[in-house]
């Protein structure tokens, strides 16, 4: 099939390379000229494991352009542009701009993969007069290609059976269960899924707070409750909270959307509140082991919002950095991939120069650092260290004083 993709971020590129790998002809369009030029030279604009290799393998079936007219003969056009939250509300301008430009040149079926509030697909249909399917994406950064090829489920929201069938056929190679719904339902499924996961993490983080008071270990609690199949062990790691390009913006978007239609999502609102407290928690624990941080050097290990990505969007680590600076600390940092305006040093230098250390992202290379860290004030914000191997000046999320 001839496939168009509008918006060449992690979702657009993953969709593109995975479909090209299945033999489809893919044209990717983006308004960012630098991004398109890079891709034309086989350079992806983001770090994602396997993406560059997949791009190279399938390069002959992939074209990149800033010109929408290259979508003219696409049978399916995926909209994968970003949908940021501005002032607590979803901004759909990029989706509607894309729709208007598509209308001028193309006749194919539109499949919206961007996360959008219910009613958006119906509006895109009004704008374009084309068939519009809602086909939300559930991929995790760092696992984007795997999740696109082997999703837990494929959700296809369509008010037009034929258009829905076409998109279902396109993803049939995944062998994933298919859920056919209305477009509104498909849009809501995506928010319900992300909100539930955010709630789950905030829940275990509140149990972690309690554990710190009681000298219990949240990991023990999580393991025990996770064995109940109704709860499941996934997304139960206590830490400094959730960040990234999805959960923070999606939880805000759906709670404000719900209020707009006259309902409240109180549990999701509480999850957001719990999450906003997490960086303060890290600082509180650090002060317990090193006193005031003013004038001292603090090393933050990990800046990315989670391991295996260079993405720092809404990263809790950066919020911790800002808090430390506000408190008058001098901050240095090490991250294997991510960069920021903090002074970046090597892992060894970071540890040697620091008066205190906060582990903010659970990169694998931070495991086993106990011998180097022992004796320094350390806060393990992501539970990567073995507390038994650490000394007195050690605190970990959800552990209490041992
Ligand atoms: C998420 C969803 O998983 C994905 O389905 C959706 O399409 C986009 O948002 P992603 O943002 O890539 O994907 O990150 P994810 O791996 O889900 O982690 C989100 C955040 O939650 C991270 O900051 C992570 O550190 C945190 N988290 C996750 C925890 O603190 N504890 C956990 O147990 C799991």
Short mmCIF file of C-alpha atoms and ligand atoms in Angstrom, two decimals:
data_model
loop_
_atom_site.label_atom_id
_atom_site.label_comp_id
_atom_site.label_asym_id
_atom_site.label_seq_id
_atom_site.Cartn_x
_atom_site.Cartn_y
_atom_site.Cartn_z
CA UNK A 1 0.00 0.00 0.00
CA UNK A 2 1.06 3.61 -0.37
CA UNK A 3 1.21 5.14 3.08
CA UNK A 4 1.53 8.78 4.10
CA UNK A 5 2.70 9.90 7.51
CA UNK A 6 2.28 13.47 8.74
CA UNK A 7 4.53 14.28 11.71
CA UNK A 8 7.92 12.60 11.97
CA UNK A 9 8.38 12.19 15.71
CA UNK A 10 8.76 8.89 17.52
CA UNK A 11 5.21 7.72 16.67
CA UNK A 12 5.35 8.76 13.00
CA UNK A 13 8.79 7.30 12.40
CA UNK A 14 8.05 4.03 14.18
CA UNK A 15 4.83 3.62 12.19
CA UNK A 16 6.72 4.48 9.01
CA UNK A 17 9.67 2.12 9.36
CA UNK A 18 7.53 -0.78 10.62
CA UNK A 19 5.15 -0.48 7.65
CA UNK A 20 8.05 -0.03 5.20
CA UNK A 21 9.56 -3.21 6.62
CA UNK A 22 6.31 -4.98 5.65
CA UNK A 23 6.83 -3.83 2.05
CA UNK A 24 4.64 -0.73 1.99
CA UNK A 25 5.75 2.47 0.25
CA UNK A 26 5.97 5.23 2.84
CA UNK A 27 6.06 9.01 2.41
CA UNK A 28 6.74 11.03 5.55
CA UNK A 29 5.91 14.72 5.74
CA UNK A 30 6.96 17.20 8.41
CA UNK A 31 7.01 21.00 8.59
CA UNK A 32 10.49 20.90 10.18
CA UNK A 33 12.95 21.18 7.30
CA UNK A 34 15.97 20.17 9.39
CA UNK A 35 14.21 17.00 10.47
CA UNK A 36 13.28 16.11 6.88
CA UNK A 37 16.78 16.85 5.57
CA UNK A 38 18.31 14.67 8.28
CA UNK A 39 16.00 11.80 7.42
CA UNK A 40 16.81 12.19 3.73
CA UNK A 41 20.42 11.52 4.80
CA UNK A 42 19.27 8.53 6.90
CA UNK A 43 19.69 10.39 10.20
CA UNK A 44 16.73 10.07 12.60
CA UNK A 45 16.03 13.23 14.62
CA UNK A 46 15.68 11.28 17.88
CA UNK A 47 17.46 8.42 19.61
CA UNK A 48 15.32 5.29 19.65
CA UNK A 49 16.84 1.79 19.80
CA UNK A 50 16.82 0.13 16.35
CA UNK A 51 15.32 3.11 14.54
CA UNK A 52 18.39 4.13 12.54
CA UNK A 53 19.01 0.52 11.49
CA UNK A 54 15.36 0.04 10.45
CA UNK A 55 15.47 3.30 8.52
CA UNK A 56 18.55 2.14 6.63
CA UNK A 57 17.13 -1.32 5.92
CA UNK A 58 13.97 0.12 4.38
CA UNK A 59 15.31 3.34 2.97
CA UNK A 60 14.42 2.49 -0.64
CA UNK A 61 10.73 2.35 0.30
CA UNK A 62 10.79 5.59 2.31
CA UNK A 63 10.63 9.21 1.16
CA UNK A 64 10.66 12.34 3.29
CA UNK A 65 9.41 15.77 2.35
CA UNK A 66 8.09 19.07 3.65
CA UNK A 67 5.68 19.18 0.72
CA UNK A 68 2.17 17.85 1.37
CA UNK A 69 1.59 17.21 -2.34
CA UNK A 70 3.83 14.15 -1.96
CA UNK A 71 0.83 12.60 -0.16
CA UNK A 72 -1.39 12.89 -3.24
CA UNK A 73 -1.53 9.18 -4.08
CA UNK A 74 -1.36 7.79 -0.51
CA UNK A 75 -4.17 5.32 0.23
CA UNK A 76 -3.82 5.79 3.99
CA UNK A 77 -2.48 8.93 5.70
CA UNK A 78 -1.51 8.69 9.36
CA UNK A 79 -1.64 11.88 11.38
CA UNK A 80 1.11 11.60 14.00
CA UNK A 81 1.73 15.25 14.85
CA UNK A 82 2.18 16.37 18.44
CA UNK A 83 -0.77 17.41 20.59
CA UNK A 84 0.78 19.48 23.37
CA UNK A 85 -1.05 20.67 26.46
CA UNK A 86 -0.99 24.45 26.72
CA UNK A 87 -2.24 26.06 29.95
CA UNK A 88 -3.66 22.72 31.05
CA UNK A 89 -5.66 22.16 27.85
CA UNK A 90 -4.97 20.11 24.76
CA UNK A 91 -3.83 22.12 21.73
CA UNK A 92 -5.19 20.57 18.54
CA UNK A 93 -3.92 23.23 16.12
CA UNK A 94 -1.27 20.95 14.59
CA UNK A 95 -3.84 18.21 13.94
CA UNK A 96 -6.28 20.62 12.29
CA UNK A 97 -3.50 22.31 10.25
CA UNK A 98 -2.43 18.89 9.00
CA UNK A 99 -6.06 18.04 8.16
CA UNK A 100 -6.50 21.26 6.16
CA UNK A 101 -3.30 20.65 4.20
CA UNK A 102 -4.20 17.02 3.55
CA UNK A 103 -7.62 18.08 2.25
CA UNK A 104 -5.97 20.15 -0.48
CA UNK A 105 -3.91 17.33 -1.96
CA UNK A 106 -5.09 13.87 -0.91
CA UNK A 107 -8.00 11.43 -1.20
CA UNK A 108 -6.90 8.56 1.07
CA UNK A 109 -8.29 7.38 4.40
CA UNK A 110 -6.99 9.42 7.35
CA UNK A 111 -5.90 7.47 10.44
CA UNK A 112 -5.29 9.61 13.53
CA UNK A 113 -2.55 8.20 15.77
CA UNK A 114 -1.87 11.36 17.75
CA UNK A 115 -3.46 11.37 21.20
CA UNK A 116 -6.56 13.54 20.83
CA UNK A 117 -9.65 14.19 22.94
CA UNK A 118 -12.97 12.58 21.97
CA UNK A 119 -14.66 14.40 19.11
CA UNK A 120 -11.43 15.26 17.28
CA UNK A 121 -11.78 12.61 14.55
CA UNK A 122 -15.28 13.88 13.84
CA UNK A 123 -13.89 17.41 13.46
CA UNK A 124 -11.12 16.19 11.14
CA UNK A 125 -13.80 14.51 9.03
CA UNK A 126 -15.69 17.81 8.81
CA UNK A 127 -12.50 19.64 7.76
CA UNK A 128 -11.37 17.13 5.15
CA UNK A 129 -14.51 15.42 3.96
CA UNK A 130 -12.41 12.25 3.88
CA UNK A 131 -12.91 9.00 5.78
CA UNK A 132 -11.31 9.29 9.23
CA UNK A 133 -10.29 6.44 11.54
CA UNK A 134 -9.00 6.79 15.09
CA UNK A 135 -6.11 4.37 15.55
CA UNK A 136 -4.38 5.37 18.79
CA UNK A 137 -0.78 4.45 19.46
CA UNK A 138 0.32 2.90 22.75
CA UNK A 139 4.07 2.64 22.16
CA UNK A 140 6.59 3.33 24.90
CA UNK A 141 9.66 5.37 24.07
CA UNK A 142 12.71 3.14 24.13
CA UNK A 143 10.56 0.21 22.97
CA UNK A 144 8.88 2.02 20.13
CA UNK A 145 9.61 -0.43 17.30
CA UNK A 146 8.81 -3.50 19.35
CA UNK A 147 5.55 -1.96 20.58
CA UNK A 148 4.53 -0.94 17.06
CA UNK A 149 5.22 -4.43 15.68
CA UNK A 150 3.81 -6.34 18.65
CA UNK A 151 1.17 -4.21 20.37
CA UNK A 152 -1.00 -5.67 23.16
CA UNK A 153 -4.03 -4.65 21.12
CA UNK A 154 -4.96 -2.67 18.04
CA UNK A 155 -7.75 -0.15 18.57
CA UNK A 156 -9.67 0.93 15.49
CA UNK A 157 -12.34 3.54 15.93
CA UNK A 158 -14.32 4.11 12.80
CA UNK A 159 -17.78 5.24 11.90
CA UNK A 160 -17.18 3.86 8.38
CA UNK A 161 -16.82 0.08 8.17
CA UNK A 162 -14.74 -0.04 4.99
CA UNK A 163 -12.23 2.52 6.25
CA UNK A 164 -11.92 0.62 9.54
CA UNK A 165 -11.40 -2.66 7.63
CA UNK A 166 -8.57 -1.09 5.62
CA UNK A 167 -6.67 -0.01 8.74
CA UNK A 168 -7.35 -3.37 10.41
CA UNK A 169 -5.86 -5.13 7.37
CA UNK A 170 -2.77 -2.92 7.54
CA UNK A 171 -2.02 -4.03 11.13
CA UNK A 172 -3.14 -7.66 10.69
CA UNK A 173 0.52 -8.83 10.64
CA UNK A 174 0.80 -7.93 14.33
CA UNK A 175 -1.67 -10.72 15.23
CA UNK A 176 -2.78 -8.51 18.14
CA UNK A 177 -6.41 -8.57 19.32
CA UNK A 178 -8.41 -5.93 17.49
CA UNK A 179 -10.96 -3.73 19.23
CA UNK A 180 -13.39 -2.04 16.84
CA UNK A 181 -15.11 1.01 18.29
CA UNK A 182 -16.55 4.41 17.44
CA UNK A 183 -14.01 7.18 16.92
CA UNK A 184 -14.98 8.81 20.26
CA UNK A 185 -14.46 5.52 22.12
CA UNK A 186 -11.06 4.91 20.52
CA UNK A 187 -9.95 8.41 21.51
CA UNK A 188 -11.12 7.87 25.08
CA UNK A 189 -9.44 4.43 25.32
CA UNK A 190 -6.06 6.05 24.87
CA UNK A 191 -6.65 8.53 27.72
CA UNK A 192 -8.19 5.89 29.98
CA UNK A 193 -5.13 3.66 29.46
CA UNK A 194 -2.55 6.36 30.12
CA UNK A 195 -4.48 7.79 33.08
CA UNK A 196 -4.84 4.37 34.66
CA UNK A 197 -1.09 3.76 34.38
CA UNK A 198 -0.31 7.18 35.84
CA UNK A 199 -2.72 6.46 38.72
CA UNK A 200 -1.05 3.09 39.31
CA UNK A 201 2.40 4.68 39.66
CA UNK A 202 1.13 7.52 41.84
CA UNK A 203 -0.64 4.95 44.02
CA UNK A 204 2.54 2.97 44.69
CA UNK A 205 4.41 6.25 45.27
CA UNK A 206 1.97 7.14 48.05
CA UNK A 207 2.47 3.67 49.56
CA UNK A 208 6.22 4.43 49.30
CA UNK A 209 5.71 7.59 51.40
CA UNK A 210 4.00 5.51 54.04
CA UNK A 211 6.79 2.92 53.91
CA UNK A 212 9.34 5.64 54.67
CA UNK A 213 7.44 6.49 57.88
CA UNK A 214 7.09 2.85 58.91
CA UNK A 215 10.53 1.58 57.94
CA UNK A 216 8.92 -0.81 55.48
CA UNK A 217 10.21 -1.55 51.99
CA UNK A 218 7.84 -0.55 49.17
CA UNK A 219 9.48 -3.09 46.85
CA UNK A 220 8.34 -5.89 49.12
CA UNK A 221 4.82 -4.50 49.17
CA UNK A 222 4.76 -4.05 45.39
CA UNK A 223 6.01 -7.57 44.77
CA UNK A 224 3.39 -9.07 47.03
CA UNK A 225 0.43 -7.13 45.68
CA UNK A 226 1.66 -7.54 42.11
CA UNK A 227 1.29 -11.30 42.37
CA UNK A 228 -2.45 -10.77 42.53
CA UNK A 229 -3.40 -11.16 38.87
CA UNK A 230 -6.01 -8.45 39.21
CA UNK A 231 -3.29 -5.97 40.14
CA UNK A 232 -0.33 -7.32 38.06
CA UNK A 233 3.34 -6.55 38.75
CA UNK A 234 3.77 -3.98 35.97
CA UNK A 235 3.90 -0.24 36.56
CA UNK A 236 4.34 -0.71 40.27
CA UNK A 237 7.88 0.66 40.62
CA UNK A 238 7.94 3.43 43.17
CA UNK A 239 10.27 6.30 42.34
CA UNK A 240 10.43 10.00 41.68
CA UNK A 241 7.25 9.86 39.61
CA UNK A 242 6.20 9.84 36.01
CA UNK A 243 7.42 12.20 33.33
CA UNK A 244 7.87 12.09 29.59
CA UNK A 245 5.97 13.32 26.60
CA UNK A 246 2.70 11.53 27.35
CA UNK A 247 1.53 11.04 30.93
CA UNK A 248 1.93 14.64 32.16
CA UNK A 249 0.21 16.18 29.16
CA UNK A 250 -2.44 13.48 28.74
CA UNK A 251 -3.55 13.49 32.37
CA UNK A 252 -3.92 17.28 32.25
CA UNK A 253 -5.72 17.14 28.91
CA UNK A 254 -8.28 14.53 29.98
CA UNK A 255 -8.99 16.07 33.39
CA UNK A 256 -9.65 19.49 31.84
CA UNK A 257 -11.67 17.89 29.02
CA UNK A 258 -13.77 16.01 31.59
CA UNK A 259 -14.45 19.25 33.50
CA UNK A 260 -15.45 20.92 30.23
CA UNK A 261 -18.13 18.30 29.65
CA UNK A 262 -19.35 18.52 33.25
CA UNK A 263 -17.59 15.58 34.93
CA UNK A 264 -14.54 15.30 37.13
CA UNK A 265 -11.83 12.64 37.05
CA UNK A 266 -10.95 13.03 40.72
CA UNK A 267 -8.64 10.04 40.92
CA UNK A 268 -6.60 11.24 37.95
CA UNK A 269 -6.47 14.74 39.43
CA UNK A 270 -5.12 13.24 42.66
CA UNK A 271 -2.52 11.24 40.72
CA UNK A 272 -1.26 14.48 39.16
CA UNK A 273 -1.04 16.12 42.59
CA UNK A 274 0.88 13.18 44.05
CA UNK A 275 3.26 13.29 41.10
CA UNK A 276 3.97 17.00 41.51
CA UNK A 277 5.25 16.31 45.02
CA UNK A 278 7.86 13.75 44.00
CA UNK A 279 10.84 16.10 43.38
CA UNK A 280 10.29 17.64 46.84
CA UNK A 281 10.47 14.17 48.29
CA UNK A 282 13.91 13.64 46.76
CA UNK A 283 15.13 16.91 48.21
CA UNK A 284 13.70 16.11 51.65
CA UNK A 285 15.54 12.77 51.72
CA UNK A 286 18.77 14.39 50.56
CA UNK A 287 18.58 16.99 53.33
CA UNK A 288 18.12 14.20 55.86
CA UNK A 289 21.53 12.82 54.94
CA UNK A 290 23.51 15.96 54.06
CA UNK A 291 21.76 18.84 55.80
CA UNK A 292 21.24 22.06 53.88
CA UNK A 293 22.42 21.88 50.26
CA UNK A 294 23.31 25.57 49.89
CA UNK A 295 26.85 26.03 48.61
CA UNK A 296 27.34 22.27 48.17
CA UNK A 297 27.82 20.29 44.97
CA UNK A 298 25.08 17.79 44.21
CA UNK A 299 25.39 15.22 41.46
CA UNK A 300 22.22 14.10 39.68
CA UNK A 301 22.60 10.70 38.03
CA UNK A 302 20.21 10.44 35.09
CA UNK A 303 18.41 13.28 33.35
CA UNK A 304 16.21 11.39 30.87
CA UNK A 305 12.61 10.84 31.99
CA UNK A 306 13.32 7.11 31.94
CA UNK A 307 16.21 4.85 30.83
CA UNK A 308 17.11 4.05 27.20
CA UNK A 309 16.07 7.40 25.82
CA UNK A 310 17.65 10.83 25.43
CA UNK A 311 14.27 12.44 26.06
CA UNK A 312 14.10 14.89 28.95
CA UNK A 313 10.60 16.20 28.30
CA UNK A 314 8.81 16.62 31.64
CA UNK A 315 11.63 14.66 33.25
CA UNK A 316 11.40 14.58 37.03
CA UNK A 317 15.22 14.67 37.08
CA UNK A 318 15.18 18.20 35.64
CA UNK A 319 12.62 19.26 38.24
CA UNK A 320 14.98 17.93 40.91
CA UNK A 321 17.83 19.91 39.32
CA UNK A 322 15.77 23.12 39.44
CA UNK A 323 14.79 22.56 43.05
CA UNK A 324 18.41 21.99 44.03
CA UNK A 325 19.43 25.19 42.28
CA UNK A 326 16.68 27.15 43.99
CA UNK A 327 18.06 25.86 47.28
CA UNK A 328 21.49 27.23 46.36
CA UNK A 329 23.22 23.96 45.44
CA UNK A 330 25.71 23.69 42.61
CA UNK A 331 24.42 20.90 40.33
CA UNK A 332 26.46 18.60 38.13
CA UNK A 333 25.00 15.67 36.21
CA UNK A 334 25.74 12.53 34.29
CA UNK A 335 23.42 10.78 31.82
CA UNK A 336 24.47 8.21 29.21
CA UNK A 337 22.29 9.85 26.50
CA UNK A 338 20.38 12.91 27.64
CA UNK A 339 21.74 16.48 27.76
CA UNK A 340 20.59 19.61 29.49
CA UNK A 341 21.85 23.02 30.57
CA UNK A 342 23.39 21.44 33.70
CA UNK A 343 27.17 20.95 33.80
CA UNK A 344 27.57 17.46 32.32
CA UNK A 345 30.54 15.40 33.51
CA UNK A 346 31.63 11.77 33.38
CA UNK A 347 30.11 9.29 35.80
CA UNK A 348 33.32 9.07 37.83
CA UNK A 349 33.80 12.82 37.99
CA UNK A 350 30.19 13.29 38.97
CA UNK A 351 30.59 10.99 41.93
CA UNK A 352 34.04 12.21 42.98
CA UNK A 353 33.18 15.91 42.91
CA UNK A 354 29.82 15.59 44.60
CA UNK A 355 29.03 16.28 48.24
CA UNK A 356 25.76 14.41 47.68
CA UNK A 357 24.16 12.26 44.97
CA UNK A 358 20.59 11.78 43.74
CA UNK A 359 19.82 8.91 41.37
CA UNK A 360 16.95 10.20 39.25
CA UNK A 361 16.78 7.72 36.32
CA UNK A 362 17.26 3.97 36.54
CA UNK A 363 19.89 3.52 33.82
CA UNK A 364 21.40 0.02 34.00
CA UNK A 365 24.91 1.40 34.41
CA UNK A 366 23.94 2.86 37.80
CA UNK A 367 23.42 -0.64 39.18
CA UNK A 368 26.43 -1.94 41.08
CA UNK A 369 27.73 1.55 41.93
CA UNK A 370 27.52 0.81 45.68
CA UNK A 371 31.31 0.56 46.29
CA UNK A 372 31.87 3.96 44.61
CA UNK A 373 28.95 5.64 46.35
CA UNK A 374 29.29 4.17 49.82
CA UNK A 375 30.20 6.79 52.40
CA UNK A 376 28.64 9.69 50.46
CA UNK A 377 25.19 11.08 51.13
CA UNK A 378 23.09 9.32 48.49
CA UNK A 379 19.37 9.33 47.63
CA UNK A 380 18.28 6.44 45.46
CA UNK A 381 15.22 7.90 43.75
CA UNK A 382 14.71 4.87 41.53
CA UNK A 383 15.70 1.94 43.74
CA UNK A 384 18.69 0.77 41.70
CA UNK A 385 21.11 0.23 44.62
CA UNK A 386 21.25 -2.57 47.17
CA UNK A 387 20.60 -0.86 50.54
CA UNK A 388 22.50 -3.64 52.36
CA UNK A 389 25.68 -2.51 50.58
CA UNK A 390 25.25 1.16 51.47
CA UNK A 391 26.24 2.97 54.64
CA UNK A 392 24.45 5.29 57.06
CA UNK A 393 24.20 8.29 54.75
CA UNK A 394 21.83 6.54 52.39
CA UNK A 395 18.13 7.06 51.73
CA UNK A 396 15.93 5.42 49.12
CA UNK A 397 12.39 6.09 48.01
CA UNK A 398 9.96 3.86 49.87
CA UNK A 399 12.50 2.38 52.27
CA UNK A 400 12.80 4.37 55.47
CA UNK A 401 15.87 4.31 57.69
CA UNK A 402 17.34 0.85 58.08
C1 LIG B 1 3.72 6.03 27.92
C2 LIG B 1 2.78 4.80 27.78
O1 LIG B 1 3.38 3.65 28.36
C3 LIG B 1 2.44 4.55 26.35
O2 LIG B 1 1.52 3.48 26.25
C4 LIG B 1 1.85 5.82 25.78
O3 LIG B 1 1.54 5.64 24.43
C5 LIG B 1 2.79 7.00 25.95
O4 LIG B 1 3.11 7.15 27.32
P1 LIG B 1 6.30 6.52 27.68
O5 LIG B 1 5.99 7.96 27.94
O6 LIG B 1 7.28 6.20 26.61
O7 LIG B 1 4.96 5.73 27.33
O8 LIG B 1 6.88 5.95 29.06
P2 LIG B 1 6.60 4.76 30.08
O9 LIG B 1 7.61 3.71 29.91
O10 LIG B 1 5.19 4.33 30.06
O11 LIG B 1 6.93 5.52 31.47
C6 LIG B 1 6.23 6.71 31.85
C7 LIG B 1 6.78 7.30 33.12
O12 LIG B 1 6.35 6.56 34.25
C8 LIG B 1 8.30 7.36 33.23
O13 LIG B 1 8.68 8.61 33.74
C9 LIG B 1 8.65 6.25 34.18
O14 LIG B 1 9.84 6.50 34.89
C10 LIG B 1 7.44 6.25 35.09
N1 LIG B 1 7.19 4.94 35.73
C11 LIG B 1 6.75 3.90 34.97
C12 LIG B 1 7.38 4.79 37.09
O15 LIG B 1 7.78 5.71 37.80
N2 LIG B 1 7.11 3.55 37.64
C13 LIG B 1 6.66 2.49 36.91
O16 LIG B 1 6.42 1.42 37.50
C14 LIG B 1 6.50 2.68 35.52
#
